[in-house]
XYZ file of C-alpha atoms in Angstrom:
652
model
C -0.027 -0.195 -0.102
C 1.051 3.221 -0.922
C 2.204 5.438 1.844
C -0.660 7.762 3.251
C -1.273 10.733 5.037
C -0.746 11.344 8.822
C -4.642 12.432 9.153
C -5.910 9.306 6.679
C -4.141 7.089 8.914
C -5.734 9.073 12.230
C -8.841 8.405 10.765
C -8.302 4.779 9.939
C -7.220 4.340 13.414
C -10.298 6.118 14.763
C -12.599 4.003 12.767
C -10.832 0.636 13.733
C -11.452 1.583 17.329
C -14.960 2.564 16.957
C -15.582 -0.969 15.882
C -13.804 -2.484 18.589
C -10.388 -3.511 16.550
C -6.980 -3.098 18.472
C -4.794 -0.736 16.611
C -1.987 -1.428 19.284
C -1.597 -4.373 21.214
C 0.301 -6.087 23.623
C 2.113 -9.639 22.553
C 2.696 -12.581 25.125
C 6.162 -11.122 25.837
C 5.055 -7.763 26.625
C 5.996 -5.816 23.624
C 3.854 -3.493 22.115
C 2.488 -4.170 18.400
C 0.674 -2.072 15.683
C -1.458 -3.662 13.129
C -0.679 -2.670 9.556
C -3.191 -0.068 7.540
C -3.750 -3.125 5.060
C -4.623 -5.654 8.160
C -7.034 -2.653 9.625
C -8.598 -2.277 6.370
C -9.402 -5.982 5.922
C -10.618 -6.648 9.335
C -12.987 -3.590 9.013
C -14.232 -4.901 5.760
C -14.806 -8.291 7.296
C -17.165 -6.630 10.111
C -19.220 -5.345 6.669
C -17.467 -1.880 7.434
C -17.850 0.321 3.621
C -14.117 1.107 3.660
C -11.782 0.212 0.607
C -8.774 2.282 1.180
C -7.735 4.901 4.164
C -9.173 7.940 2.541
C -12.460 6.287 2.805
C -11.997 5.943 6.673
C -13.671 9.611 7.403
C -16.755 9.141 5.284
C -16.982 5.557 6.990
C -16.919 7.311 10.549
C -19.884 9.538 9.537
C -21.698 6.592 8.161
C -21.368 4.396 11.739
C -22.288 7.514 13.483
C -25.722 7.962 11.737
C -26.425 4.203 12.031
C -25.449 4.246 15.695
C -28.157 7.236 16.269
C -30.938 5.247 13.941
C -30.800 2.365 16.332
C -32.228 4.699 18.966
C -31.580 2.200 21.865
C -29.014 -0.110 22.315
C -29.844 -3.927 21.120
C -28.795 -5.651 24.329
C -29.561 -4.361 28.046
C -28.250 -5.830 31.393
C -29.947 -5.886 34.785
C -27.719 -7.624 37.087
C -29.143 -9.319 40.246
C -32.524 -7.184 39.930
C -30.910 -4.144 39.866
C -32.323 -1.172 38.097
C -31.927 -1.453 34.412
C -30.578 1.410 32.604
C -31.846 2.082 28.980
C -29.661 4.343 26.776
C -31.898 6.196 24.232
C -30.473 8.501 21.633
C -32.900 11.135 19.997
C -32.288 13.621 17.625
C -31.859 17.146 19.085
C -35.494 18.113 17.651
C -37.009 15.404 19.449
C -35.387 16.619 22.784
C -38.446 16.628 24.449
C -40.662 13.885 22.823
C -42.645 11.477 24.642
C -41.787 7.782 24.326
C -43.124 4.559 25.894
C -41.002 1.905 27.042
C -42.842 -1.653 27.183
C -41.090 -4.745 28.462
C -42.682 -8.032 27.720
C -41.196 -10.600 30.323
C -40.461 -14.308 29.789
C -43.617 -14.848 31.468
C -45.532 -12.926 28.823
C -46.616 -10.220 31.489
C -46.369 -6.783 29.844
C -44.928 -3.999 31.588
C -45.573 -0.015 30.149
C -43.879 3.206 31.264
C -44.077 6.624 29.509
C -41.419 9.464 29.917
C -43.331 11.181 32.589
C -43.619 8.169 34.370
C -39.755 7.883 34.317
C -38.702 11.594 34.513
C -37.335 10.752 38.068
C -34.842 8.121 36.775
C -33.742 10.180 33.526
C -30.748 12.043 32.799
C -29.901 13.860 29.438
C -26.722 14.813 27.953
C -26.019 16.278 24.616
C -23.123 15.430 21.939
C -21.633 17.541 19.454
C -23.757 17.514 16.993
C -26.787 18.235 19.091
C -28.116 15.068 19.560
C -29.711 13.853 23.077
C -28.288 11.104 25.081
C -30.960 10.047 27.840
C -29.886 7.242 30.342
C -33.830 5.764 31.416
C -33.936 3.872 34.747
C -36.776 1.286 34.559
C -37.780 -0.273 38.097
C -35.678 -2.743 39.606
C -36.469 -5.990 40.279
C -36.906 -8.096 37.167
C -36.994 -11.812 37.475
C -33.928 -13.641 36.017
C -34.643 -14.135 32.174
C -34.307 -12.719 28.474
C -37.011 -9.974 28.431
C -38.124 -8.320 25.356
C -38.258 -4.590 25.407
C -39.705 -2.104 22.879
C -39.407 1.649 22.929
C -41.701 4.004 20.552
C -41.027 7.354 19.971
C -43.425 8.848 17.478
C -43.766 6.071 14.558
C -40.401 4.997 15.349
C -39.720 1.855 17.281
C -36.815 -0.080 18.424
C -36.213 -3.165 20.443
C -33.560 -4.567 23.448
C -32.962 -7.764 24.802
C -33.260 -7.213 28.468
C -30.911 -9.686 30.158
C -31.510 -9.900 33.803
C -28.869 -12.152 35.247
C -27.176 -13.150 38.803
C -23.768 -11.782 38.881
C -22.220 -14.572 40.558
C -22.030 -18.615 38.955
C -23.300 -20.966 41.435
C -20.055 -23.190 42.513
C -21.614 -26.562 43.528
C -18.383 -28.365 43.236
C -16.264 -28.712 46.197
C -12.921 -30.731 46.671
C -13.845 -33.010 43.683
C -12.238 -34.963 40.888
C -12.889 -36.824 37.853
C -11.539 -38.101 34.754
C -10.965 -36.751 31.425
C -10.708 -39.014 28.119
C -12.170 -38.207 24.762
C -15.471 -40.074 23.906
C -14.175 -41.595 20.862
C -10.918 -43.049 22.394
C -12.653 -45.163 24.673
C -13.328 -48.787 24.293
C -14.133 -52.406 25.664
C -13.958 -55.367 23.926
C -17.568 -55.516 23.284
C -18.281 -52.448 21.728
C -18.123 -51.180 17.970
C -14.676 -49.775 17.302
C -15.301 -46.069 18.639
C -16.512 -44.947 22.198
C -19.926 -44.028 22.410
C -22.077 -42.522 25.451
C -22.240 -46.213 26.637
C -18.314 -46.371 27.238
C -18.686 -42.842 29.065
C -21.017 -44.240 31.389
C -18.841 -47.238 31.952
C -15.917 -44.854 32.575
C -18.099 -43.139 35.199
C -19.123 -46.522 36.965
C -15.271 -47.367 36.824
C -14.182 -44.265 38.883
C -17.390 -44.142 41.348
C -15.986 -46.961 43.612
C -12.785 -44.656 44.145
C -14.992 -41.424 44.723
C -14.650 -39.821 41.450
C -17.656 -37.406 40.584
C -16.579 -35.538 37.303
C -16.653 -37.027 33.879
C -14.921 -34.714 31.410
C -14.546 -35.027 27.323
C -13.639 -33.192 24.449
C -17.143 -31.598 22.739
C -19.409 -34.108 21.471
C -20.992 -31.922 18.907
C -21.839 -33.126 15.539
C -18.818 -33.451 13.144
C -18.508 -34.028 9.175
C -17.448 -37.460 8.699
C -17.067 -37.424 4.939
C -20.587 -38.969 4.061
C -21.443 -38.890 0.504
C -20.851 -35.322 -0.611
C -19.736 -33.784 2.957
C -16.099 -32.759 3.837
C -14.509 -35.283 6.815
C -13.336 -32.886 9.493
C -12.432 -35.112 12.670
C -11.986 -31.786 15.253
C -14.281 -31.860 17.880
C -13.190 -27.938 17.747
C -14.736 -27.427 14.199
C -18.266 -28.914 14.540
C -20.769 -28.823 12.109
C -23.132 -26.723 14.783
C -22.861 -25.908 18.360
C -26.122 -27.322 18.951
C -26.408 -30.511 17.758
C -24.755 -33.705 18.574
C -22.579 -36.391 17.222
C -24.407 -39.358 15.844
C -21.188 -41.495 15.923
C -21.773 -41.429 19.450
C -24.769 -43.146 19.586
C -25.073 -46.338 21.260
C -26.343 -48.501 18.441
C -27.001 -51.476 20.787
C -29.430 -49.092 23.453
C -31.627 -48.273 20.299
C -34.663 -50.306 20.634
C -35.270 -50.366 16.509
C -31.993 -52.697 16.422
C -32.791 -54.729 19.600
C -31.516 -58.223 19.007
C -29.388 -57.047 16.087
C -26.557 -59.463 15.667
C -24.283 -57.933 13.198
C -23.429 -54.814 14.572
C -19.943 -52.831 13.142
C -17.276 -54.787 14.687
C -14.420 -53.886 17.030
C -11.752 -52.123 15.358
C -7.959 -53.286 15.750
C -6.131 -50.257 14.737
C -4.731 -47.807 16.966
C -6.402 -44.922 14.862
C -9.519 -44.514 13.952
C -10.865 -44.452 10.439
C -13.470 -42.008 10.492
C -14.975 -42.344 7.575
C -15.040 -45.853 7.259
C -16.300 -45.838 10.802
C -19.382 -43.641 9.674
C -19.624 -45.687 6.535
C -20.022 -49.065 8.590
C -22.439 -47.464 11.313
C -24.931 -45.798 8.561
C -26.946 -48.675 7.500
C -27.684 -49.549 10.952
C -28.730 -45.694 11.652
C -31.008 -45.944 7.958
C -32.529 -49.162 9.472
C -33.634 -47.924 12.783
C -34.795 -44.777 11.340
C -37.130 -46.465 9.022
C -37.908 -49.347 11.797
C -39.599 -46.398 13.733
C -42.785 -46.501 11.961
C -43.457 -50.369 13.387
C -43.548 -48.873 16.991
C -46.955 -45.943 17.168
C -45.555 -45.256 20.566
C -41.698 -44.216 19.538
C -42.835 -42.698 16.420
C -45.120 -40.375 18.413
C -42.386 -39.652 20.739
C -40.286 -38.472 18.007
C -42.751 -36.523 16.428
C -43.468 -34.920 19.887
C -39.743 -34.228 20.033
C -39.538 -32.440 16.580
C -42.458 -30.446 17.234
C -40.298 -28.897 20.494
C -37.121 -28.927 18.464
C -38.407 -27.502 14.945
C -34.866 -26.616 14.229
C -33.828 -30.503 14.214
C -35.605 -30.793 10.871
C -33.750 -27.790 9.466
C -30.892 -29.470 10.679
C -31.375 -32.640 8.959
C -32.308 -31.431 5.898
C -28.765 -29.302 5.638
C -27.249 -32.460 6.710
C -29.069 -34.566 4.053
C -28.416 -32.059 1.452
C -25.216 -32.023 1.499
C -24.752 -35.431 1.828
C -27.048 -35.919 -1.253
C -29.079 -38.556 0.381
C -32.483 -37.023 0.163
C -35.402 -37.387 2.477
C -34.239 -40.688 3.683
C -31.100 -38.570 4.984
C -33.844 -36.371 6.657
C -35.423 -39.048 8.465
C -31.882 -40.578 9.586
C -30.614 -37.628 10.680
C -34.244 -36.543 12.659
C -33.891 -39.766 14.401
C -30.215 -39.730 15.250
C -30.476 -36.190 16.786
C -33.697 -37.613 18.887
C -31.853 -40.677 19.798
C -28.615 -38.421 21.223
C -31.170 -36.337 23.159
C -32.514 -39.442 24.754
C -29.407 -41.335 25.306
C -27.560 -38.157 26.779
C -30.497 -37.826 29.171
C -30.072 -41.313 30.085
C -26.337 -40.739 30.779
C -26.760 -37.746 32.678
C -29.396 -39.439 34.801
C -27.360 -41.996 35.515
C -24.248 -40.227 36.551
C -26.381 -37.959 38.955
C -27.656 -41.773 40.695
C -24.046 -42.116 41.595
C -23.441 -38.351 42.458
C -21.658 -37.940 39.223
C -22.025 -35.181 36.751
C -20.900 -34.491 33.253
C -17.936 -31.944 32.172
C -17.845 -30.715 28.543
C -16.546 -28.555 26.625
C -18.155 -25.777 24.079
C -15.839 -24.533 21.278
C -15.278 -21.099 20.301
C -16.295 -21.361 16.931
C -18.159 -23.978 14.132
C -17.160 -24.946 11.058
C -17.038 -22.769 8.050
C -18.889 -25.229 5.686
C -21.372 -26.079 8.480
C -24.920 -25.658 9.547
C -24.717 -22.650 12.001
C -22.691 -20.818 9.222
C -24.865 -21.615 6.352
C -28.238 -20.808 7.947
C -27.164 -18.054 10.296
C -24.723 -15.985 7.691
C -25.195 -12.758 8.798
C -23.960 -13.538 12.534
C -20.395 -14.719 10.937
C -18.098 -12.615 9.193
C -17.086 -15.352 6.668
C -14.591 -13.855 4.695
C -11.750 -14.139 7.787
C -11.106 -16.993 10.485
C -10.075 -17.010 14.024
C -6.780 -17.756 15.355
C -3.963 -16.389 17.987
C -0.962 -14.220 17.601
C 2.352 -15.513 17.791
C 3.383 -16.635 21.266
C 5.844 -19.117 23.023
C 3.321 -22.212 22.378
C 2.950 -21.257 18.619
C 5.815 -18.571 17.201
C 4.226 -18.269 13.765
C 0.370 -17.774 15.359
C -2.383 -19.809 14.599
C -4.958 -19.929 12.020
C -7.985 -22.278 13.219
C -10.113 -21.855 10.137
C -13.461 -20.973 11.349
C -15.154 -17.706 10.716
C -15.672 -15.422 13.981
C -19.032 -14.005 14.898
C -19.717 -10.308 13.803
C -19.964 -8.585 17.050
C -22.593 -6.388 16.228
C -24.872 -9.155 14.437
C -24.545 -11.057 17.336
C -25.948 -8.175 19.558
C -28.887 -7.699 17.078
C -29.685 -10.765 17.721
C -29.536 -10.639 21.589
C -27.092 -13.048 21.833
C -29.579 -15.770 21.332
C -27.427 -17.903 19.317
C -25.000 -18.121 22.120
C -28.201 -18.963 24.557
C -28.979 -21.352 22.325
C -25.693 -23.194 22.078
C -25.442 -22.893 26.293
C -28.628 -24.047 26.795
C -28.521 -27.374 24.514
C -25.187 -28.195 26.466
C -26.194 -27.755 30.017
C -29.399 -29.838 29.762
C -26.802 -32.636 30.399
C -23.597 -31.128 31.790
C -23.177 -29.880 35.117
C -19.700 -28.200 34.399
C -19.066 -26.570 31.013
C -15.672 -25.647 29.743
C -15.482 -22.360 27.665
C -13.084 -23.075 25.323
C -10.728 -19.909 24.916
C -12.697 -18.256 27.208
C -10.786 -14.769 26.265
C -13.230 -14.782 22.940
C -16.133 -13.397 25.522
C -13.871 -10.198 25.252
C -11.496 -9.997 22.359
C -10.960 -12.459 19.276
C -7.932 -12.561 17.316
C -9.419 -12.126 13.617
C -7.233 -13.065 10.643
C -8.081 -11.714 6.939
C -8.596 -14.262 4.392
C -5.114 -15.353 2.968
C -3.196 -13.708 5.641
C -0.870 -15.890 8.110
C -1.791 -16.048 11.448
C 0.781 -13.566 12.698
C -1.047 -10.895 10.607
C -4.212 -10.397 12.293
C -5.892 -7.826 14.782
C -7.829 -8.508 18.325
C -11.478 -7.457 17.666
C -13.613 -6.581 20.813
C -17.099 -8.147 21.986
C -19.516 -6.801 24.318
C -18.004 -9.138 27.373
C -20.724 -7.768 29.967
C -23.828 -9.172 28.351
C -21.620 -12.502 26.764
C -21.276 -12.834 30.784
C -24.847 -12.109 31.670
C -25.952 -14.519 28.924
C -23.507 -17.207 30.578
C -25.124 -16.330 34.181
C -28.353 -16.903 33.429
C -27.930 -20.111 31.360
C -25.552 -21.674 34.381
C -28.388 -20.363 36.763
C -31.286 -21.980 35.272
C -29.261 -25.194 34.914
C -27.634 -25.239 38.362
C -24.254 -25.416 36.583
C -20.949 -24.132 37.158
C -18.386 -22.772 34.152
C -14.641 -23.532 33.600
C -12.947 -21.059 31.488
C -9.758 -22.063 29.291
C -7.792 -19.324 29.948
C -4.295 -20.182 28.561
C -1.980 -18.573 26.534
C -2.109 -14.767 26.053
C -4.779 -13.575 28.657
C -6.185 -9.942 28.987
C -6.344 -8.924 32.673
C -10.008 -7.907 31.940
C -10.824 -11.569 31.234
C -9.385 -12.869 34.576
C -11.126 -9.833 36.528
C -14.372 -11.143 34.829
C -14.123 -14.735 35.719
C -13.205 -14.080 39.211
C -16.523 -11.678 39.252
C -18.821 -13.914 37.835
C -17.058 -16.750 40.214
C -16.081 -18.958 36.741
C -13.234 -21.393 37.559
C -9.785 -20.516 35.576
C -7.871 -23.313 34.655
C -4.344 -24.350 36.141
C -2.196 -26.386 34.483
C 0.766 -28.026 36.250
C 2.888 -27.730 32.908
C 2.240 -24.159 32.489
C 3.173 -23.544 36.030
C 6.637 -24.336 36.213
C 9.702 -22.106 35.935
C 11.758 -21.936 33.026
C 15.410 -22.782 32.806
C 16.300 -19.815 33.827
C 14.256 -19.004 36.887
C 14.465 -22.671 38.244
C 17.286 -22.463 40.553
C 15.698 -22.735 44.272
C 12.540 -22.300 42.782
C 9.393 -24.262 44.441
C 5.974 -24.290 42.228
C 2.923 -22.706 44.173
C -0.019 -25.181 44.532
C -3.353 -24.576 42.638
C -5.622 -21.925 44.463
C -9.846 -22.067 45.292
C -10.672 -20.574 41.926
C -9.381 -22.878 39.244
C -9.440 -26.505 37.756
C -6.352 -28.257 38.572
C -5.050 -30.697 35.738
C -1.686 -31.854 34.697
C -1.846 -31.447 30.944
C -5.065 -30.724 28.218
C -5.431 -32.234 24.811
C -3.604 -29.791 23.311
C -0.273 -30.363 25.203
C 2.040 -33.046 25.233
C 1.198 -36.332 27.719
C 2.642 -36.438 31.114
C 4.907 -39.386 29.959
C 5.941 -36.851 27.147
C 6.254 -34.022 28.909
C 8.814 -35.431 31.619
C 10.677 -36.865 29.323
C 11.276 -33.716 27.512
C 11.277 -31.512 30.538
C 14.394 -29.477 31.239
C 16.531 -29.964 34.146
C 15.863 -26.689 35.941
C 12.181 -26.968 36.043
C 12.219 -30.520 36.837
C 14.323 -29.830 39.987
C 11.879 -27.303 40.956
C 8.699 -29.568 40.495
C 10.728 -33.037 42.448
C 11.352 -30.175 45.355
C 8.052 -29.265 45.897
C 6.653 -32.655 45.929
C 9.851 -33.542 48.209
C 8.837 -30.747 50.660
C 4.893 -31.459 50.251
C 5.948 -34.912 51.651
C 4.268 -36.430 48.441
C 7.586 -37.673 46.630
C 10.442 -39.928 48.313
C 13.811 -38.436 47.970
C 16.080 -39.817 44.769
C 12.657 -40.780 43.283
C 11.907 -39.646 39.922
C 10.689 -42.493 38.199
C 8.018 -41.269 35.655
C 5.053 -43.181 37.744
C 6.190 -42.144 41.075
C 6.063 -38.308 39.941
C 2.636 -38.929 38.464
C 1.227 -40.344 41.213
C 2.832 -37.560 43.737
C 1.550 -34.389 41.522
C -1.752 -35.832 41.319
C -1.707 -36.247 45.278
C -0.307 -32.491 45.480
C -2.840 -31.043 43.718
C -5.867 -33.412 45.299
C -4.700 -31.644 48.624
C -5.129 -28.383 47.273
C -7.480 -25.528 47.521
C -8.927 -26.307 43.959
C -12.386 -27.366 43.788
C -12.041 -29.421 41.129
C -8.770 -32.019 40.007
C -8.992 -33.393 36.629
C -6.670 -36.352 35.573
C -6.008 -37.465 31.717
C -7.216 -40.655 31.616
C -4.055 -41.504 28.945
C -1.754 -39.860 31.472
C -2.551 -42.775 34.165
C -0.822 -45.617 32.245
C 1.850 -43.237 30.615
C 0.700 -42.904 27.323
C 3.368 -41.187 25.228
C 1.603 -39.928 22.273
C -1.054 -36.822 22.890
C -4.495 -36.715 21.268
C -4.189 -33.484 19.676
C -0.663 -32.344 18.080
C -1.316 -28.355 17.167
C 0.376 -26.976 13.947
C 0.459 -27.472 10.470
C 1.221 -30.801 8.973
C -0.401 -33.148 12.010
C -3.813 -32.694 10.536
C -3.640 -36.645 9.705
C -2.682 -37.576 13.303
C -4.955 -35.890 15.788
C -8.356 -36.766 17.378
C -8.212 -40.257 15.957
C -6.333 -42.437 18.824
C -8.165 -44.922 20.670
C -7.023 -45.573 24.355
C -4.220 -48.222 24.597
C -6.427 -50.045 26.810
C -10.048 -51.033 27.498
C -11.837 -49.887 30.202
C -12.290 -53.355 31.560
C -8.371 -53.284 31.412
C -8.340 -50.373 33.537
C -8.242 -52.207 37.309
C -5.619 -54.723 36.030
C -2.775 -51.860 35.386
C -1.198 -50.792 38.821
C 0.259 -47.424 37.921
C -3.521 -46.368 36.798
C -4.921 -48.020 40.302
C -2.172 -46.279 42.350
C -2.549 -42.825 40.707
C -6.010 -42.597 41.174
C -6.017 -43.964 44.890
C -3.834 -41.139 45.591
C -5.838 -38.468 44.366
C -8.899 -39.691 45.996
C -6.930 -40.124 49.362
C -5.831 -36.569 48.879
C -9.273 -35.271 48.130
C -10.763 -37.044 50.957
C -8.389 -35.553 53.422
C -8.515 -32.256 51.845
C -11.827 -32.322 52.749
């Protein structure tokens, strides 16, 4: 790009800031970085700003100002803990004294109405430099928690806002608990069909119940593209077809009444790596047969039809999948049946876990597949010409491009964050602990223009308070807790908001050790009261791989800490002993929840995911080296979990 004038650049920077784009940002190493003009223009175009060159910025700013004034009110209003909602109203100077009416229709369908005269005592006014009037109007306090519809009428003009009344704090129902994490697809027994399913997840819960484990954690179990028909194949749980529908590969086929007595179900796989398209193809005929046979049971058919009546979007989703596959009406029936069956089996799983005093802990991805249902059916919500990722850091020095499109902040606000609310409600029907992938995305996302490297992006801000209100309301409705994945480059505002709203952060041993230069005489602080504690995550090396490669300085610091706490004998640095000591040490901490990765327990060297280019064929496909029925025969597994369980009991 040719050199631009200082005035044009100032206007461009001001335009970017008005759209929430960080012109200057701080890298993980603390250095200050400035976005190039080319990047700013590309990001603004992603956000649907009509600006082709820096000289357009002044005109674009004026356009945005007029659009902002024309809205009359903000599309979302938040009221915390029954406090007075404050509604901002924007009026032309000529309408400074105009009367207005506000009508709130609550979730319970009650209608509340006020005029300007009614609210005069709670109204303040200011005038901007253009002579326009900004009113701040306070409505009566005491709204019940919920998503209420607010309608403003001024003369013949009308505007709407979503009033989110929410509790500030997420109730914590977890105290000194512990659990085990494993991807569903990795679990297996001798009798199952090659890929873990919801029955295997319940079996995992049964296995840890006898030792006192109360939480079963797993990766997202949302729908994915499996390469059936004309659709692509993408095994990543973090690129789901939709964040509101479930992965039919996790159905327990043996539990489907329509397949009762079937003796030719798919045979177990022997390979360590899953053949996802092959597995999907082997299961598909059974799903098709089950979807057909449901007509033989009027009761079951009626139950399905009733469910579809309450979930009409399930039919739209089924039509999308069938159209992409090229399978026609028969495919629609299969996907409707599969989603209903997944809902039924997830309900049964949640009930089974609750009956043992256990609960499910799952992950909500930050994004959705570019070619998936959510993007295709709500294109206005997404900035489709770019993608989300992360800037360069110690983890990925060249930055990351995750491939999926970001939500458009203004479009999401105009929708009242209904999409986020629907995603949360779907997950929390079944899970009592929800991990928010890349929780920093509630505040800002690193957006990358199409064709640019991951390093050449910019941070774009989101309405964080509105996001947190949506989350706090959902968790109150479902009596659930939130875990925010606050790893990597985390702005202070994110950690502050998590503390304010009582969301748990993540404390990961592999990130808590001092580096080689600072390891002399160092000790490692135990996890505190506001975190989920674990050794690693699915994106990191397993314990065995990490321990083998760990430098001497941080290794000495961890060993010294474990010996000082009495969890590790002097001179013992064998991986199995260190693993048990780390789990016991974390178990006695104040962390309300400690999660052990199942594969760490037998010192598995290979991780489930290897982030970075060139590893796509190796990730999210690995079956566990041992079947569930073998776990009790593995001394390392038994000893490690027994130490964790004992430590948690003593901490309580």
